Amino acid sequence: MPAPASLRVLLVATGLGVLLSGGAQAQQRPSRLGDHGAWTAATHVEGGQKVCYAFTRATRSDPAGRSDVRLTVTHRPGQRDSVVLSAGYPYPRGAEVKLSVGATELAFYTNGSHAAARDSAAAIRAFRGGREGVARGPGAGGRGTATDSFSLSGFGAAHDAIGRECPAPGPRR
């Protein structure tokens, strides 16, 4: 069972999908910071506070036909580098997803149609040094395996852009 903060990340990722698709009229529209290779950096306001995120869409998906398969890294007040994969279908309860970047294999836990990195710092390091991320997890309804590939081209620049726009809080005095 994910910790409450981790569950919040997954729920926010769902809301992010609504924002990116234009379905949330009550929230401020996202503001694009820039495109960096395969990644887009942007911000939006959530509960009166700025949230910065970088995302990329899958370059290949098997099975095909799933909509809005994406990998997102988010900075929000009190929480940095939340790494979430949106699959485009609900994962079976308790499913695990593995995302490989070169020889590095990263574990993700699932909730609904999202999977969150168990170790976001390791994921960020791998993304910065990698060329492609390949996620594998159970397919829709637990049938077969779903595989999604993501380009990591431009990740470092997109991550730097959201870090500049939403800097980490300084030490308390």
GROMACS .gro file of C-alpha atoms in nm:
model
  173
    1MET     CA    1   0.000   0.000   0.000
    2PRO     CA    2   0.158   0.332  -0.103
    3ALA     CA    3   0.228   0.599   0.155
    4PRO     CA    4  -0.018   0.892   0.159
    5ALA     CA    5   0.233   1.131  -0.003
    6SER     CA    6   0.300   0.879  -0.278
    7LEU     CA    7  -0.071   0.827  -0.332
    8ARG     CA    8  -0.105   1.204  -0.365
    9VAL     CA    9   0.154   1.196  -0.645
   10LEU     CA   10  -0.053   0.941  -0.833
   11LEU     CA   11  -0.374   1.136  -0.785
   12VAL     CA   12  -0.205   1.457  -0.898
   13ALA     CA   13  -0.075   1.278  -1.207
   14THR     CA   14  -0.435   1.197  -1.291
   15GLY     CA   15  -0.524   1.564  -1.251
   16LEU     CA   16  -0.223   1.657  -1.463
   17GLY     CA   17  -0.363   1.444  -1.742
   18VAL     CA   18  -0.690   1.636  -1.718
   19LEU     CA   19  -0.503   1.966  -1.727
   20LEU     CA   20  -0.294   1.863  -2.027
   21SER     CA   21  -0.604   1.749  -2.211
   22GLY     CA   22  -0.781   2.081  -2.143
   23GLY     CA   23  -1.061   1.925  -1.937
   24ALA     CA   24  -1.020   2.132  -1.620
   25GLN     CA   25  -1.168   2.476  -1.662
   26ALA     CA   26  -1.151   2.579  -1.294
   27GLN     CA   27  -0.770   2.551  -1.283
   28GLN     CA   28  -0.532   2.789  -1.454
   29ARG     CA   29  -0.419   2.659  -1.792
   30PRO     CA   30  -0.069   2.510  -1.808
   31SER     CA   31   0.210   2.741  -1.918
   32ARG     CA   32   0.482   2.590  -2.138
   33LEU     CA   33   0.839   2.664  -2.027
   34GLY     CA   34   0.988   2.507  -2.338
   35ASP     CA   35   1.050   2.198  -2.546
   36HIS     CA   36   1.375   2.011  -2.488
   37GLY     CA   37   1.428   1.724  -2.729
   38ALA     CA   38   1.147   1.476  -2.665
   39TRP     CA   39   1.051   1.646  -2.335
   40THR     CA   40   0.825   1.943  -2.259
   41ALA     CA   41   0.867   2.154  -1.945
   42ALA     CA   42   0.562   2.340  -1.811
   43THR     CA   43   0.391   2.483  -1.503
   44HIS     CA   44   0.041   2.511  -1.369
   45VAL     CA   45  -0.116   2.643  -1.050
   46GLU     CA   46  -0.263   2.393  -0.806
   47GLY     CA   47  -0.427   2.509  -0.484
   48GLY     CA   48  -0.275   2.855  -0.535
   49GLN     CA   49   0.080   2.719  -0.564
   50LYS     CA   50   0.301   2.675  -0.868
   51VAL     CA   51   0.373   2.319  -0.981
   52CYS     CA   52   0.646   2.251  -1.238
   53TYR     CA   53   0.665   1.937  -1.447
   54ALA     CA   54   0.843   1.783  -1.742
   55PHE     CA   55   0.685   1.511  -1.952
   56THR     CA   56   0.732   1.300  -2.261
   57ARG     CA   57   0.494   1.074  -2.448
   58ALA     CA   58   0.576   0.714  -2.538
   59THR     CA   59   0.760   0.673  -2.867
   60ARG     CA   60   0.638   0.310  -2.894
   61SER     CA   61   0.367   0.120  -2.709
   62ASP     CA   62   0.270  -0.247  -2.724
   63PRO     CA   63  -0.017  -0.311  -2.726
   64ALA     CA   64  -0.090  -0.007  -2.941
   65GLY     CA   65  -0.408   0.198  -2.918
   66ARG     CA   66  -0.366   0.333  -2.565
   67SER     CA   67  -0.406   0.709  -2.536
   68ASP     CA   68  -0.179   0.954  -2.356
   69VAL     CA   69   0.093   0.712  -2.238
   70ARG     CA   70   0.347   0.945  -2.077
   71LEU     CA   71   0.632   0.975  -1.829
   72THR     CA   72   0.625   1.280  -1.600
   73VAL     CA   73   0.860   1.433  -1.341
   74THR     CA   74   0.698   1.689  -1.108
   75HIS     CA   75   0.821   1.952  -0.858
   76ARG     CA   76   0.566   2.089  -0.617
   77PRO     CA   77   0.600   2.267  -0.283
   78GLY     CA   78   0.727   2.013  -0.031
   79GLN     CA   79   0.786   1.739  -0.288
   80ARG     CA   80   1.043   1.724  -0.568
   81ASP     CA   81   1.122   1.481  -0.846
   82SER     CA   82   0.803   1.276  -0.834
   83VAL     CA   83   0.836   1.031  -1.126
   84VAL     CA   84   0.506   0.890  -1.260
   85LEU     CA   85   0.422   0.675  -1.561
   86SER     CA   86   0.068   0.704  -1.700
   87ALA     CA   87  -0.025   0.381  -1.880
   88GLY     CA   88  -0.354   0.462  -2.052
   89TYR     CA   89  -0.535   0.173  -1.876
   90PRO     CA   90  -0.583   0.065  -1.512
   91TYR     CA   91  -0.316  -0.168  -1.379
   92PRO     CA   92  -0.426  -0.478  -1.189
   93ARG     CA   93  -0.431  -0.426  -0.812
   94GLY     CA   94  -0.085  -0.462  -0.656
   95ALA     CA   95   0.094  -0.474  -0.993
   96GLU     CA   96   0.461  -0.382  -1.028
   97VAL     CA   97   0.616  -0.207  -1.327
   98LYS     CA   98   0.986  -0.212  -1.417
   99LEU     CA   99   1.141   0.069  -1.617
  100SER     CA  100   1.485  -0.004  -1.765
  101VAL     CA  101   1.735   0.263  -1.865
  102GLY     CA  102   2.036   0.085  -2.010
  103ALA     CA  103   2.148  -0.166  -1.746
  104THR     CA  104   1.957   0.016  -1.467
  105GLU     CA  105   1.621  -0.135  -1.369
  106LEU     CA  106   1.385   0.086  -1.170
  107ALA     CA  107   1.088  -0.044  -0.969
  108PHE     CA  108   0.751   0.135  -0.986
  109TYR     CA  109   0.438   0.062  -0.780
  110THR     CA  110   0.093   0.111  -0.928
  111ASN     CA  111  -0.236   0.273  -0.840
  112GLY     CA  112  -0.510   0.289  -1.100
  113SER     CA  113  -0.364   0.380  -1.438
  114HIS     CA  114  -0.043   0.526  -1.291
  115ALA     CA  115   0.288   0.385  -1.170
  116ALA     CA  116   0.525   0.582  -0.944
  117ALA     CA  117   0.899   0.529  -0.901
  118ARG     CA  118   0.991   0.371  -0.569
  119ASP     CA  119   1.324   0.560  -0.582
  120SER     CA  120   1.278   0.888  -0.767
  121ALA     CA  121   1.640   0.999  -0.713
  122ALA     CA  122   1.767   0.683  -0.884
  123ALA     CA  123   1.520   0.738  -1.169
  124ILE     CA  124   1.637   1.098  -1.221
  125ARG     CA  125   2.003   0.986  -1.227
  126ALA     CA  126   1.923   0.713  -1.480
  127PHE     CA  127   1.717   0.949  -1.700
  128ARG     CA  128   1.998   1.207  -1.705
  129GLY     CA  129   2.251   0.946  -1.820
  130GLY     CA  130   2.027   0.743  -2.050
  131ARG     CA  131   1.900   0.749  -2.406
  132GLU     CA  132   1.576   0.552  -2.369
  133GLY     CA  133   1.354   0.420  -2.092
  134VAL     CA  134   1.153   0.102  -2.149
  135ALA     CA  135   0.866   0.026  -1.909
  136ARG     CA  136   0.720  -0.324  -1.875
  137GLY     CA  137   0.420  -0.417  -1.668
  138PRO     CA  138   0.107  -0.626  -1.675
  139GLY     CA  139  -0.131  -0.546  -1.958
  140ALA     CA  140  -0.490  -0.431  -1.921
  141GLY     CA  141  -0.692  -0.674  -1.712
  142GLY     CA  142  -0.368  -0.850  -1.614
  143ARG     CA  143  -0.344  -1.010  -1.960
  144GLY     CA  144  -0.002  -1.021  -2.122
  145THR     CA  145   0.266  -0.757  -2.087
  146ALA     CA  146   0.249  -0.392  -2.185
  147THR     CA  147   0.574  -0.233  -2.303
  148ASP     CA  148   0.625   0.140  -2.349
  149SER     CA  149   0.941   0.314  -2.474
  150PHE     CA  150   1.028   0.674  -2.389
  151SER     CA  151   1.303   0.889  -2.538
  152LEU     CA  152   1.522   1.052  -2.276
  153SER     CA  153   1.660   1.302  -2.529
  154GLY     CA  154   1.637   1.646  -2.369
  155PHE     CA  155   1.545   1.517  -2.023
  156GLY     CA  156   1.839   1.692  -1.852
  157ALA     CA  157   1.749   2.030  -2.006
  158ALA     CA  158   1.378   1.989  -1.922
  159HIS     CA  159   1.460   1.885  -1.564
  160ASP     CA  160   1.692   2.185  -1.529
  161ALA     CA  161   1.417   2.414  -1.663
  162ILE     CA  162   1.163   2.301  -1.403
  163GLY     CA  163   1.431   2.325  -1.134
  164ARG     CA  164   1.495   2.689  -1.224
  165GLU     CA  165   1.123   2.772  -1.237
  166CYS     CA  166   1.044   2.589  -0.911
  167PRO     CA  167   1.369   2.601  -0.713
  168ALA     CA  168   1.418   2.384  -0.407
  169PRO     CA  169   1.351   2.572  -0.086
  170GLY     CA  170   1.662   2.703   0.086
  171PRO     CA  171   1.767   2.592   0.435
  172ARG     CA  172   1.565   2.731   0.723
  173ARG     CA  173   1.733   2.983   0.942
   0.00000   0.00000   0.00000
